[in-house]
Coordinates of C-alpha atoms in Angstrom, one line a residue:
Chain L
X1 CA -12.7 -64.8 -29.6
X2 CA -10.8 -61.4 -29.8
X3 CA -7.4 -61.8 -28.2
X4 CA -5.3 -58.8 -27.1
X5 CA -2.1 -60.7 -27.9
X6 CA -1.1 -63.4 -30.4
X7 CA 0.8 -65.1 -27.6
X8 CA -2.4 -65.6 -25.6
X9 CA -4.2 -66.8 -28.7
X10 CA -1.4 -69.4 -29.3
X11 CA -1.6 -70.6 -25.7
X12 CA -5.4 -70.8 -25.7
X13 CA -5.3 -72.8 -29.0
X14 CA -2.6 -75.1 -27.5
X15 CA -4.9 -76.0 -24.6
X16 CA -8.0 -76.1 -26.8
X17 CA -6.3 -78.8 -28.9
X18 CA -6.4 -81.2 -26.0
X19 CA -9.4 -83.6 -25.8
X20 CA -12.4 -82.3 -23.8
X21 CA -11.1 -78.8 -23.5
X22 CA -13.1 -76.1 -25.3
X23 CA -12.0 -72.6 -26.1
X24 CA -13.6 -71.1 -22.9
X25 CA -12.0 -73.6 -20.6
X26 CA -8.7 -73.1 -22.5
X27 CA -8.9 -69.3 -21.9
X28 CA -9.7 -69.9 -18.2
X29 CA -6.6 -72.1 -17.9
X30 CA -4.4 -69.5 -19.6
X31 CA -5.7 -66.6 -17.5
X32 CA -5.0 -68.8 -14.4
X33 CA -1.4 -69.2 -15.5
X34 CA -1.0 -65.5 -16.2
X35 CA -2.1 -64.7 -12.6
X36 CA 0.5 -67.1 -11.2
X37 CA 4.3 -66.6 -11.1
X38 CA 6.2 -67.1 -14.4
X39 CA 8.1 -70.0 -12.8
X40 CA 4.8 -72.0 -12.4
X41 CA 4.2 -71.8 -16.2
X42 CA 7.9 -72.7 -16.9
X43 CA 7.7 -75.7 -14.6
X44 CA 4.4 -76.8 -16.2
X45 CA 5.8 -76.5 -19.7
X46 CA 9.0 -78.4 -18.6
X47 CA 7.0 -81.3 -17.0
X48 CA 5.1 -81.7 -20.3
X49 CA 8.0 -81.6 -22.7
X50 CA 10.4 -83.6 -20.6
X51 CA 7.8 -86.3 -20.1
X52 CA 7.0 -86.5 -23.8
X53 CA 10.7 -86.5 -24.9
X54 CA 11.7 -89.3 -22.5
X55 CA 8.7 -91.6 -22.3
X56 CA 8.6 -94.7 -24.4
X57 CA 6.7 -97.9 -24.7
X58 CA 8.3 -100.9 -22.8
X59 CA 9.8 -103.2 -25.5
X60 CA 8.5 -106.2 -23.6
X61 CA 4.9 -105.3 -22.5
X62 CA 4.0 -102.0 -24.2
X63 CA 3.5 -100.1 -20.9
X64 CA 4.8 -96.6 -20.7
X65 CA 8.2 -96.1 -19.2
X66 CA 11.2 -93.8 -19.1
X67 CA 13.5 -96.8 -19.9
X68 CA 13.4 -99.3 -22.7
X69 CA 12.0 -101.9 -20.2
X70 CA 9.3 -100.7 -17.8
X71 CA 9.6 -100.9 -14.0
X72 CA 7.1 -103.8 -13.7
X73 CA 9.0 -106.0 -16.2
X74 CA 12.3 -105.1 -14.5
X75 CA 11.0 -105.9 -11.0
X76 CA 12.5 -109.3 -10.1
X77 CA 9.8 -109.8 -7.4
X78 CA 7.0 -109.9 -10.0
X79 CA 5.8 -113.3 -11.2
X80 CA 6.9 -113.7 -14.8
X81 CA 4.9 -116.9 -15.3
X82 CA 1.6 -115.0 -15.5
X83 CA 0.8 -112.3 -18.1
X84 CA -2.3 -110.1 -17.7
X85 CA -3.5 -108.8 -21.1
X86 CA -5.1 -105.3 -21.0
X87 CA -6.3 -102.7 -23.6
X88 CA -4.5 -99.7 -22.3
X89 CA -2.0 -98.2 -19.8
X90 CA -4.9 -96.9 -17.8
X91 CA -6.0 -100.6 -17.1
X92 CA -2.5 -101.4 -15.9
X93 CA -2.8 -98.5 -13.4
X94 CA -6.3 -99.6 -12.3
X95 CA -5.1 -103.2 -11.7
X96 CA -1.9 -102.0 -9.9
X97 CA -4.2 -99.9 -7.7
X98 CA -6.0 -103.0 -6.4
X99 CA -2.7 -104.5 -5.2
X100 CA -4.1 -108.0 -6.0
X101 CA -1.9 -108.9 -8.9
X102 CA 1.8 -109.8 -8.8
X103 CA 2.3 -111.0 -12.3
X104 CA 3.3 -108.9 -15.4
X105 CA 1.3 -107.2 -18.1
X106 CA 0.9 -107.0 -21.8
X107 CA -0.7 -103.8 -23.2
X108 CA -2.6 -104.3 -26.5
X109 CA -3.1 -100.6 -27.3
X110 CA -6.8 -101.1 -28.0
X111 CA -9.2 -103.8 -29.0
X112 CA -10.2 -105.2 -32.4
X113 CA -12.9 -102.9 -33.9
X114 CA -13.8 -103.2 -37.6
X115 CA -16.0 -100.1 -37.3
X116 CA -13.0 -98.0 -36.2
X117 CA -10.8 -99.8 -38.6
X118 CA -8.6 -101.4 -35.9
X119 CA -7.5 -104.9 -37.0
X120 CA -5.3 -107.4 -35.1
X121 CA -2.2 -106.1 -36.9
X122 CA -2.7 -102.7 -35.3
X123 CA -2.5 -104.2 -31.8
X124 CA 0.5 -105.7 -29.9
X125 CA -0.8 -109.2 -30.5
X126 CA 2.3 -110.7 -32.3
X127 CA 4.5 -109.8 -29.4
X128 CA 2.1 -111.4 -26.9
X129 CA 2.1 -114.7 -28.9
X130 CA 5.9 -114.6 -28.9
X131 CA 6.0 -114.0 -25.1
X132 CA 3.4 -116.7 -24.4
X133 CA 5.6 -119.2 -26.3
X134 CA 8.5 -118.7 -23.8
X135 CA 9.0 -121.6 -21.4
X136 CA 8.5 -119.7 -18.2
X137 CA 5.0 -118.4 -19.1
X138 CA 2.2 -120.6 -17.7
X139 CA -0.9 -118.4 -17.8
X140 CA -2.3 -115.6 -19.8
X141 CA -5.2 -113.7 -18.1
X142 CA -7.5 -111.6 -20.4
X143 CA -8.5 -108.5 -18.6
X144 CA -10.5 -106.9 -21.4
X145 CA -13.7 -104.9 -21.2
X146 CA -16.8 -107.0 -21.6
X147 CA -18.0 -105.4 -24.9
X148 CA -18.5 -107.0 -28.3
X149 CA -15.1 -105.6 -29.4
X150 CA -13.5 -106.9 -26.2
X151 CA -15.0 -110.4 -26.7
X152 CA -13.9 -110.5 -30.3
X153 CA -10.4 -109.6 -29.2
X154 CA -10.3 -112.3 -26.6
X155 CA -11.6 -114.9 -29.1
X156 CA -9.0 -113.9 -31.6
X157 CA -6.1 -114.0 -29.1
X158 CA -7.3 -117.2 -27.6
X159 CA -7.1 -118.8 -31.1
X160 CA -3.6 -117.4 -31.6
X161 CA -2.4 -118.9 -28.3
X162 CA -3.6 -122.5 -29.0
X163 CA -0.1 -123.6 -30.0
X164 CA 1.5 -122.1 -27.0
X165 CA 1.6 -124.3 -23.9
X166 CA -0.3 -121.8 -21.7
X167 CA -3.6 -121.7 -19.8
X168 CA -5.7 -118.8 -21.0
X169 CA -8.2 -117.3 -18.5
X170 CA -10.5 -114.3 -18.3
X171 CA -11.2 -112.0 -15.3
X172 CA -14.5 -112.9 -13.6
X173 CA -17.5 -111.0 -14.9
X174 CA -20.8 -110.7 -13.1
X175 CA -22.7 -108.6 -10.6
X176 CA -20.4 -106.0 -8.9
X177 CA -19.2 -106.9 -5.4
X178 CA -21.3 -104.9 -2.9
X179 CA -23.8 -104.1 -5.6
X180 CA -27.6 -104.6 -5.2
X181 CA -29.0 -107.3 -7.6
X182 CA -31.9 -105.1 -8.6
X183 CA -29.6 -102.4 -9.9
X184 CA -27.4 -104.7 -12.0
X185 CA -28.2 -104.3 -15.7
X186 CA -30.1 -107.1 -17.5
X187 CA -27.2 -108.4 -19.5
X188 CA -24.8 -108.6 -16.5
X189 CA -27.5 -110.3 -14.4
X190 CA -28.4 -112.7 -17.2
X191 CA -24.8 -113.7 -17.8
X192 CA -24.2 -114.0 -14.1
X193 CA -26.9 -116.7 -13.9
X194 CA -25.5 -118.6 -16.9
X195 CA -22.0 -118.4 -15.6
X196 CA -22.9 -119.4 -12.0
X197 CA -20.3 -121.2 -9.9
X198 CA -20.6 -124.1 -7.5
X199 CA -20.1 -123.0 -3.9
Chain E
X1 CA -2.7 -93.6 -8.7
X2 CA 0.2 -95.9 -9.4
X3 CA 2.4 -94.4 -12.1
X4 CA 4.8 -96.5 -14.2
X5 CA 7.2 -93.5 -14.5
X6 CA 8.0 -90.4 -12.4
X7 CA 7.9 -88.3 -15.5
X8 CA 4.3 -89.2 -16.2
X9 CA 3.4 -88.5 -12.6
X10 CA 5.0 -85.0 -12.8
X11 CA 3.1 -84.2 -16.0
X12 CA -0.2 -85.5 -14.5
X13 CA 0.4 -83.4 -11.4
X14 CA 1.2 -80.3 -13.6
X15 CA -2.1 -80.6 -15.4
X16 CA -4.0 -81.5 -12.1
X17 CA -2.7 -78.2 -10.7
X18 CA -4.8 -76.2 -13.1
X19 CA -8.3 -75.1 -12.0
X20 CA -11.1 -77.5 -12.8
X21 CA -8.8 -80.4 -13.9
X22 CA -8.8 -83.4 -11.6
X23 CA -6.3 -86.3 -11.6
X24 CA -8.3 -88.5 -14.0
X25 CA -8.7 -85.7 -16.6
X26 CA -5.0 -84.9 -16.2
X27 CA -4.1 -88.5 -16.9
X28 CA -6.3 -88.5 -20.0
X29 CA -4.6 -85.3 -21.3
X30 CA -1.1 -86.8 -20.6
X31 CA -1.9 -90.1 -22.4
X32 CA -3.3 -88.1 -25.3
X33 CA 0.0 -86.2 -25.6
X34 CA 2.0 -89.5 -25.4
X35 CA 0.0 -90.8 -28.3
X36 CA 0.8 -87.7 -30.4
X37 CA 4.2 -86.9 -32.0
X38 CA 6.8 -85.5 -29.6
X39 CA 6.7 -82.2 -31.6
X40 CA 3.1 -81.6 -30.6
X41 CA 4.0 -81.7 -26.9
X42 CA 7.1 -79.4 -27.4
X43 CA 4.9 -76.9 -29.3
X44 CA 2.3 -77.0 -26.6
X45 CA 5.0 -76.5 -23.9
X46 CA 6.6 -73.7 -25.9
X47 CA 3.2 -71.9 -26.4
X48 CA 2.6 -71.9 -22.7
X49 CA 6.0 -70.8 -21.5
X50 CA 6.5 -68.2 -24.2
X51 CA 3.1 -66.7 -23.5
X52 CA 3.8 -66.5 -19.8
X53 CA 7.3 -65.0 -20.2
X54 CA 6.3 -62.3 -22.6
X55 CA 2.8 -61.3 -21.4
X56 CA 2.3 -58.3 -19.1
X57 CA -0.4 -56.0 -18.0
X58 CA -0.8 -52.8 -20.1
X59 CA 0.6 -49.9 -18.0
X60 CA -2.4 -47.8 -19.1
X61 CA -5.5 -50.0 -18.8
X62 CA -4.4 -53.3 -17.2
X63 CA -5.3 -55.4 -20.2
X64 CA -3.0 -58.3 -21.1
X65 CA -0.4 -57.5 -23.8
X66 CA 2.9 -58.6 -25.1
X67 CA 4.0 -55.0 -25.1
X68 CA 4.0 -52.4 -22.2
X69 CA 1.0 -50.7 -23.8
X70 CA -1.7 -53.0 -25.2
X71 CA -3.0 -53.1 -28.8
X72 CA -6.3 -51.3 -27.9
X73 CA -4.6 -48.4 -26.1
X74 CA -2.0 -48.2 -29.0
X75 CA -4.8 -48.2 -31.7
X76 CA -5.1 -44.5 -32.9
X77 CA -8.6 -45.3 -34.3
X78 CA -10.0 -46.0 -30.8
X79 CA -11.9 -43.2 -29.1
X80 CA -9.8 -42.2 -26.1
X81 CA -12.5 -39.9 -24.8
X82 CA -14.5 -42.9 -23.5
X83 CA -13.2 -45.4 -20.9
X84 CA -15.1 -48.6 -20.3
X85 CA -14.4 -50.0 -16.8
X86 CA -14.5 -53.8 -16.5
X87 CA -13.7 -56.4 -13.8
X88 CA -11.4 -58.7 -15.9
X89 CA -9.7 -59.3 -19.2
X90 CA -12.5 -61.7 -20.1
X91 CA -15.0 -58.8 -20.1
X92 CA -12.8 -56.9 -22.5
X93 CA -12.9 -59.9 -24.8
X94 CA -16.6 -60.2 -24.5
X95 CA -17.2 -56.5 -25.3
X96 CA -14.8 -56.6 -28.2
X97 CA -16.7 -59.6 -29.5
X98 CA -19.8 -57.4 -29.8
X99 CA -18.0 -54.9 -32.1
X100 CA -20.3 -52.2 -30.6
X101 CA -17.6 -50.3 -28.7
X102 CA -14.8 -48.1 -30.1
X103 CA -13.5 -46.5 -26.9
X104 CA -10.8 -47.8 -24.6
X105 CA -10.9 -49.9 -21.4
X106 CA -9.8 -50.0 -17.8
X107 CA -9.4 -53.4 -16.2
X108 CA -10.0 -53.3 -12.4
X109 CA -8.8 -56.8 -11.7
X110 CA -11.8 -57.7 -9.7
X111 CA -14.6 -56.0 -7.6
X112 CA -14.6 -54.8 -4.0
X113 CA -15.5 -57.8 -1.8
X114 CA -15.1 -57.5 2.0
X115 CA -15.9 -61.2 2.3
X116 CA -13.0 -62.2 0.0
X117 CA -10.8 -59.5 1.6
X118 CA -10.6 -57.4 -1.6
X119 CA -10.6 -53.7 -0.8
X120 CA -10.3 -50.7 -3.2
X121 CA -6.5 -50.7 -2.7
X122 CA -6.3 -54.1 -4.3
X123 CA -7.9 -52.9 -7.5
X124 CA -6.7 -50.6 -10.3
X125 CA -8.9 -47.8 -9.1
X126 CA -6.1 -45.1 -8.5
X127 CA -4.9 -45.4 -12.1
X128 CA -8.5 -45.0 -13.3
X129 CA -9.0 -41.8 -11.3
X130 CA -5.7 -40.5 -12.8
X131 CA -6.8 -41.4 -16.3
X132 CA -10.3 -39.8 -15.8
X133 CA -8.6 -36.5 -14.7
X134 CA -6.9 -36.2 -18.1
X135 CA -8.4 -33.5 -20.3
X136 CA -9.4 -35.7 -23.2
X137 CA -11.5 -38.1 -21.2
X138 CA -15.2 -37.2 -21.3
X139 CA -17.1 -40.4 -20.2
X140 CA -16.5 -43.4 -18.0
X141 CA -18.8 -46.3 -18.6
X142 CA -19.1 -48.8 -15.7
X143 CA -19.5 -52.3 -17.3
X144 CA -19.6 -54.2 -14.0
X145 CA -21.6 -57.3 -13.1
X146 CA -25.0 -56.5 -11.5
X147 CA -24.1 -58.1 -8.1
X148 CA -23.9 -56.6 -4.6
X149 CA -20.1 -56.4 -4.9
X150 CA -20.4 -54.9 -8.4
X151 CA -22.8 -52.2 -7.2
X152 CA -20.5 -51.4 -4.2
X153 CA -17.6 -51.0 -6.6
X154 CA -19.6 -48.7 -8.9
X155 CA -20.7 -46.6 -6.0
X156 CA -17.1 -46.3 -4.7
X157 CA -15.6 -45.4 -8.1
X158 CA -18.4 -43.0 -8.8
X159 CA -17.5 -41.1 -5.6
X160 CA -13.8 -41.1 -6.5
X161 CA -14.6 -39.6 -9.9
X162 CA -16.7 -36.7 -8.6
X163 CA -13.8 -34.3 -8.8
X164 CA -12.9 -35.3 -12.4
X165 CA -14.8 -33.5 -15.1
X166 CA -16.3 -36.7 -16.6
X167 CA -19.8 -38.2 -17.1
X168 CA -20.1 -41.5 -15.3
X169 CA -22.6 -44.0 -16.8
X170 CA -23.5 -47.7 -16.4
X171 CA -24.3 -50.3 -19.0
X172 CA -28.1 -50.9 -19.4
X173 CA -29.5 -53.6 -17.2
X174 CA -32.9 -55.3 -17.7
X175 CA -34.6 -58.1 -19.4
X176 CA -32.3 -59.8 -22.0
X177 CA -33.0 -58.9 -25.6
X178 CA -34.9 -61.8 -27.2
X179 CA -35.7 -63.2 -23.8
X180 CA -39.3 -64.1 -22.8
X181 CA -40.6 -61.9 -19.9
X182 CA -41.9 -64.9 -18.0
X183 CA -38.5 -66.5 -17.8
X184 CA -36.7 -63.4 -16.5
X185 CA -35.8 -63.6 -12.8
X186 CA -37.8 -61.5 -10.3
X187 CA -35.1 -59.1 -9.5
X188 CA -34.2 -58.3 -13.1
X189 CA -37.9 -57.9 -14.0
X190 CA -38.6 -55.7 -10.9
X191 CA -35.7 -53.4 -11.6
X192 CA -36.6 -53.3 -15.3
X193 CA -40.0 -51.8 -14.4
X194 CA -38.4 -49.3 -11.9
X195 CA -35.8 -48.3 -14.5
X196 CA -38.3 -48.0 -17.4
X197 CA -37.5 -45.7 -20.2
X198 CA -39.8 -43.3 -22.2
X199 CA -40.2 -44.4 -25.8

């Protein structure tokens, strides 16, 4: 693209460096900001840099926080005897959205994936084993995506937790609630039959 | 969405305020920035706010520039006898990309659209009429989208320019070069026949 100013080019490149944003979308965003008051752009820039400078991973669970311990781990009303293990911060948000869970979390930061070169040492597994060994912890719930990598991760963590005196469970998997049987994929339907529960 | 920090919420809202970016995409962008070094976010924020603070519309043509007169209007090698009238800065970039035009531009900032409440007074038409009246200007090329609003705008500007001693022309419209006739839309094909040229 031919830019009339180096400053516009820099701003377009900054946006185009974000995932899923191509040069045309980046230009559209920059032209939008140019049409808005200067204060809007300053506020936008401030929100981004302030966030990045002050945000950190909770030293207990790995969730994002603006303090060394996150708001969920600090909350005295949360049940510290149950730890829900998830891949990412997005999963914490999704589970919090359901308002069905009152325990605490542990964010792995991914799943074991030999293809992508992610081994157990790259994930927050050691800290989970340490937490699970604490006297108050009674249950570890694995809320990991039902993929090959996810299952490998669950298998590995389950083995690491054998010495800790905790019950390890997995979130229920099967046909979606409210979903029609005929639209469920084969694997899900097949496993749902194998993993049937007594009524 | 349930955010673990107000700072993340602010950053997500900042991104979600941009056109075409929903809350889920905004969260993805913020989590991407969190995973990258702090310096990346600072640089991103700096590029956006520096651009907005220093960018302005060229006092001659309306193009975006970091100086009061844009680089194209300043360029002594550009042919100042020809002015190409366009709707937006994006059109300037598209025409510059072709490397087929060596004249200067005039950016209207839109087209006349009674439905959207945009009248001639909302566009940079007065400044165009002033420029066209200058002795050196010989031709005004209308490079406006072939829509009803575009045609209305061309008709209006053409009338305003009758007193100026300039030739007013429009970019060629017809079947796309390299396009198959059968795939051209009816209106384009019909007008191409009416506007046929002698070989």
